[in-house]
Short mmCIF file of N, CA and C in Angstrom, two decimals:
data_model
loop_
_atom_site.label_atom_id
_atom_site.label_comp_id
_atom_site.label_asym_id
_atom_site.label_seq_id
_atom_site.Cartn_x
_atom_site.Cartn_y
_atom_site.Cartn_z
N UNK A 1 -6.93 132.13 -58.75
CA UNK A 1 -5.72 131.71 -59.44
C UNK A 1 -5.57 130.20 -59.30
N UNK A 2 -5.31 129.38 -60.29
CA UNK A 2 -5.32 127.96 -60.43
C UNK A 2 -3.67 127.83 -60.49
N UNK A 3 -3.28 126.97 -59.34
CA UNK A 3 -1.77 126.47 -59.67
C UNK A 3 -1.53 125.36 -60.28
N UNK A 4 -2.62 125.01 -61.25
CA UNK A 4 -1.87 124.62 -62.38
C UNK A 4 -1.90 125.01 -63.47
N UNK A 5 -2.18 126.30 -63.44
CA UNK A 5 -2.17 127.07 -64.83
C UNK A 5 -1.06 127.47 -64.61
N UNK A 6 -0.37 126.92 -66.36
CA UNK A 6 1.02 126.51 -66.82
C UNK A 6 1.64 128.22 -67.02
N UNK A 7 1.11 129.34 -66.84
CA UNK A 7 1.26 130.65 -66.95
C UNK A 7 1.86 131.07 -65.67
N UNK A 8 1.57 130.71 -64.51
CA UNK A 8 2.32 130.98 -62.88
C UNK A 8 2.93 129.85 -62.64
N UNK A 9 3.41 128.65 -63.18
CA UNK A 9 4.28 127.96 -62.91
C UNK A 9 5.63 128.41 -62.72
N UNK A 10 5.93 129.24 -63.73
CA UNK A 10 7.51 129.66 -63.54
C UNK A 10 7.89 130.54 -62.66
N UNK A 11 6.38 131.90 -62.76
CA UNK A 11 6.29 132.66 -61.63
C UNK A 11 6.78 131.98 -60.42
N UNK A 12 6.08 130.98 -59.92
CA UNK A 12 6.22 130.36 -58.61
C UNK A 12 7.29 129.72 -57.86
N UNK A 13 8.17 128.92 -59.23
CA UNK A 13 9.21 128.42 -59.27
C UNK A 13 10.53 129.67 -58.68
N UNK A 14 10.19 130.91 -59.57
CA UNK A 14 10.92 131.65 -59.02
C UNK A 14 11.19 132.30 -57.94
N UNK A 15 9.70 132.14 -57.04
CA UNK A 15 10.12 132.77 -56.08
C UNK A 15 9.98 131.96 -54.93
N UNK A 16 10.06 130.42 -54.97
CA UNK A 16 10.68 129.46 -54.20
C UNK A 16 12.28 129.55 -54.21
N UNK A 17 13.04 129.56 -55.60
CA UNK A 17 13.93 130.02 -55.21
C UNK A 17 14.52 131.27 -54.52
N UNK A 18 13.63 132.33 -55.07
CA UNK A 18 14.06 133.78 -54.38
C UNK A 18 14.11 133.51 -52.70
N UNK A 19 12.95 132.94 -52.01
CA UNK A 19 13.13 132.58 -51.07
C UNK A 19 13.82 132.02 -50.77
N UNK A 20 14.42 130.65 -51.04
CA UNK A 20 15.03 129.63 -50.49
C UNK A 20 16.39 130.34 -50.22
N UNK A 21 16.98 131.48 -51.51
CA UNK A 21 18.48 131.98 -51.68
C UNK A 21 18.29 133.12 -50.19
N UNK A 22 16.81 134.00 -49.80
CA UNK A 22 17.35 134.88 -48.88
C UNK A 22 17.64 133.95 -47.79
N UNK A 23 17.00 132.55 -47.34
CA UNK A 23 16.78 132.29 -46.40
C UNK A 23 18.21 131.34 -45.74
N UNK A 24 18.54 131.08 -47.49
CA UNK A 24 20.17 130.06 -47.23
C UNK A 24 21.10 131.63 -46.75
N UNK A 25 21.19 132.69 -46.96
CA UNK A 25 22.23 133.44 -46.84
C UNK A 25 21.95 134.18 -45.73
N UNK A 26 20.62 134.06 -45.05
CA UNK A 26 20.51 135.21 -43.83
C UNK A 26 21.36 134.26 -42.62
N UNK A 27 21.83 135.10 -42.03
CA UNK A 27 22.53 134.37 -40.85
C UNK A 27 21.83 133.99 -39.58
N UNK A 28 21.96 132.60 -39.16
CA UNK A 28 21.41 131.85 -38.23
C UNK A 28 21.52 132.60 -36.68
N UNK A 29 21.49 132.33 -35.61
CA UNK A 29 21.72 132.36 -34.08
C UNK A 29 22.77 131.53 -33.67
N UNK A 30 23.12 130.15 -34.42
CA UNK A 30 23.93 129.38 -34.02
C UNK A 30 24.75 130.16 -35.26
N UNK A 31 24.93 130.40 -36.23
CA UNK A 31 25.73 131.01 -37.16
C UNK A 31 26.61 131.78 -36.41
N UNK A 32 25.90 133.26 -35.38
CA UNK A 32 26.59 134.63 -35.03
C UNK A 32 27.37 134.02 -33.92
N UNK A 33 27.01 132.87 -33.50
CA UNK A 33 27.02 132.35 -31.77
C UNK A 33 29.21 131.82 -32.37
N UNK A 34 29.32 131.17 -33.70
CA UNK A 34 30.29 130.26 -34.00
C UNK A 34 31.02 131.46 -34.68
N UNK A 35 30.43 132.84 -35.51
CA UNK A 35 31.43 133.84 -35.90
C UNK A 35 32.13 134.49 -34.90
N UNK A 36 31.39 134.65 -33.87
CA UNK A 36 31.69 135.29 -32.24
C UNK A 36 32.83 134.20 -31.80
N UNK A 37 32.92 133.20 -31.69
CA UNK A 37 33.61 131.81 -31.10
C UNK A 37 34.69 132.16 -32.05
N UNK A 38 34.89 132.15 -33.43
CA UNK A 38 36.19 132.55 -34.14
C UNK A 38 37.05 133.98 -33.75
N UNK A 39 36.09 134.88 -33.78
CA UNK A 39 36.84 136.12 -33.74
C UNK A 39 37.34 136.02 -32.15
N UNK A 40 37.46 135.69 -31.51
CA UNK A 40 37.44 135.21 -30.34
C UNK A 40 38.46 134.48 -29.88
N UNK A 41 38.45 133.28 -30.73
CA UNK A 41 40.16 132.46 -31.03
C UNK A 41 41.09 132.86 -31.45
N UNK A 42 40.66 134.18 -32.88
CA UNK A 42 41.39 134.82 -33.90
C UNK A 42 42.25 135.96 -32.35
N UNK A 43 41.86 136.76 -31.47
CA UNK A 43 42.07 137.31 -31.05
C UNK A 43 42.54 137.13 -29.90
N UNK A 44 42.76 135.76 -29.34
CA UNK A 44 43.65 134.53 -28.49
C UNK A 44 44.93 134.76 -29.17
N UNK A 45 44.75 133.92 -29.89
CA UNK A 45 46.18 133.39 -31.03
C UNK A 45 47.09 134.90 -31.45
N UNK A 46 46.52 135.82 -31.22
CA UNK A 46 47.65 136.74 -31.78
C UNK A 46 49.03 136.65 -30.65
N UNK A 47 50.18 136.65 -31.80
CA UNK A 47 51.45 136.60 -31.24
C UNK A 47 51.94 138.24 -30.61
N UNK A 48 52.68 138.11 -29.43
CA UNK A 48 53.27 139.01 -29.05
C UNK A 48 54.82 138.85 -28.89
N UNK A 49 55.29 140.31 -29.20
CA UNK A 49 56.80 140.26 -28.39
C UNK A 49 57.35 140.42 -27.75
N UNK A 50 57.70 140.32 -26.85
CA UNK A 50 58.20 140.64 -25.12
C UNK A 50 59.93 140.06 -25.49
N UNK A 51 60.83 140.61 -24.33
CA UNK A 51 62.09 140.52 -24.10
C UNK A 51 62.29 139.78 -22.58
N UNK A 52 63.16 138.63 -22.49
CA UNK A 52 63.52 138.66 -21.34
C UNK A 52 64.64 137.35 -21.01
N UNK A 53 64.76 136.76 -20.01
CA UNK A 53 65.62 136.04 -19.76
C UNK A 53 64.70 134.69 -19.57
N UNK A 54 65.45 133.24 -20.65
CA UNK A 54 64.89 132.27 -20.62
C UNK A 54 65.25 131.56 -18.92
N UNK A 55 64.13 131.10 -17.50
CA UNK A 55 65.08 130.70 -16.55
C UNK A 55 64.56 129.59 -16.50
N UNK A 56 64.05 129.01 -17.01
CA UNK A 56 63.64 127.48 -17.22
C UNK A 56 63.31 126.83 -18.66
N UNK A 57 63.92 125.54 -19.13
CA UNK A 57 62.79 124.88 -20.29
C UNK A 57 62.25 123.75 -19.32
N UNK A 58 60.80 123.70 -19.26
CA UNK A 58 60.05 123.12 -18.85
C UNK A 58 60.12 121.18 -19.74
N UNK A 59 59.79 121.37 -20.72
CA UNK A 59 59.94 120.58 -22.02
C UNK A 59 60.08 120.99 -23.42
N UNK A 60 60.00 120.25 -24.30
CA UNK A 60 60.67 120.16 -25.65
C UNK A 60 59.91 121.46 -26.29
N UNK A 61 58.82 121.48 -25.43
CA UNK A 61 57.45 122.90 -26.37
C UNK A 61 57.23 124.09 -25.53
N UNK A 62 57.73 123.97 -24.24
CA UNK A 62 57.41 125.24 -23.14
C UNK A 62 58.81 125.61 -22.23
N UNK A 63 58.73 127.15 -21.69
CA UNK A 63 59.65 127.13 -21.47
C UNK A 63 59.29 128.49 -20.56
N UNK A 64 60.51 128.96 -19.81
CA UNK A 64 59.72 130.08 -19.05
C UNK A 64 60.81 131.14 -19.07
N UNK A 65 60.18 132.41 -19.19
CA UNK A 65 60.81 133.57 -19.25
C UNK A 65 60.05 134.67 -18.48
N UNK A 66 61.39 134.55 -17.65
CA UNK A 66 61.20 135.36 -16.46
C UNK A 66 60.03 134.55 -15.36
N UNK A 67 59.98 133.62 -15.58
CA UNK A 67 58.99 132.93 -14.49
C UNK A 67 58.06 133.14 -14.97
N UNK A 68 57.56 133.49 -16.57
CA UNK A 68 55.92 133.33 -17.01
C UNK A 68 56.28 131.87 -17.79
N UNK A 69 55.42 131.12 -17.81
CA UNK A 69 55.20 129.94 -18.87
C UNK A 69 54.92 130.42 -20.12
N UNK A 70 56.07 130.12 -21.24
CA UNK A 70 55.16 130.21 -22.81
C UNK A 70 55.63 129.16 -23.38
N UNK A 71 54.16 128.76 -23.68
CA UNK A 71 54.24 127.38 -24.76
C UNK A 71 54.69 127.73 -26.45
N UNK A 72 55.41 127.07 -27.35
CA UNK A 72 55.84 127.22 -28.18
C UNK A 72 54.94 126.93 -29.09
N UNK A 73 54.39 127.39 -30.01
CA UNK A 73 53.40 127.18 -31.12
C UNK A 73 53.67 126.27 -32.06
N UNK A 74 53.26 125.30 -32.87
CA UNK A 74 53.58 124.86 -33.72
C UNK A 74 54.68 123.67 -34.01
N UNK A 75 55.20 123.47 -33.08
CA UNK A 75 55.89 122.19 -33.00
C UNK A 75 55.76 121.10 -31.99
N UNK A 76 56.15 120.12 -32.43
CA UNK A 76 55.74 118.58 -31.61
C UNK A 76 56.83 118.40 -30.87
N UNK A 77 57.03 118.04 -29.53
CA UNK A 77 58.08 117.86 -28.86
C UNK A 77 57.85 116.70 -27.93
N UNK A 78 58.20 115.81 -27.82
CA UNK A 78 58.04 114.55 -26.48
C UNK A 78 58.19 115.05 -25.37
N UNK A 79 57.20 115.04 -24.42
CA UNK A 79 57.62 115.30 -23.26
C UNK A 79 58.70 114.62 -22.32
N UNK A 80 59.09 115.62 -21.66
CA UNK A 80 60.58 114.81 -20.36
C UNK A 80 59.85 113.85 -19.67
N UNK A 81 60.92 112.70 -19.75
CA UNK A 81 60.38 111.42 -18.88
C UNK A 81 60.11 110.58 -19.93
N UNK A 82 59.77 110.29 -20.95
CA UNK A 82 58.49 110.01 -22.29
C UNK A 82 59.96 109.05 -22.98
N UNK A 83 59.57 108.33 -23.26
CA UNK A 83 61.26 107.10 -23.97
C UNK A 83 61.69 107.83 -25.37
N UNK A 84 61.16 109.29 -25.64
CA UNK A 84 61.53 109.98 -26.58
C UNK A 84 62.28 111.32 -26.03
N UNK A 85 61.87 111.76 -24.90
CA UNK A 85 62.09 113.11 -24.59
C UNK A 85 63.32 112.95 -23.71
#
């Protein structure tokens, strides 16, 4: 078979891409290593609800209930001491 006979050119073409598409979509080692690292964070971050008595604010973002520390999500607060807080 001669690759430059203009008859398997396209053949060939195609299955550089066929390859190139399984090889872009199969998943890496560092790929599973960073989906693992998300589901992981994803399953950190879930919010819970608990009941209890606030007996300290620590600062503008944390605060403690019942003597556990919970930090407040999502907002910016100056810390105490700080020429803002």
């Amino acid at each position: 078979m001669k690759l430059t006979n203009s008859k398997y050119v396209p053949i060939m073409i195609m299955l550089f891409i066929l390859v190139g598409l399984v090889l872009r979509f199969f998943p890496t080692e560092q790929d599973m290593k960073i989906q693992n690292k998300n589901q992981l964070s994803a399953q950190q971050n879930m919010a819970y609800n608990f009941f209890g008595t606030i007996t300290k604010i620590r600062d503008g973002d944390t605060i403690e209930v019942d003597k556990t520390p919970i930090r407040l999500s999502g907002i910016t607060c100056d810390e105490i001491g700080s020429s803002l807080g």
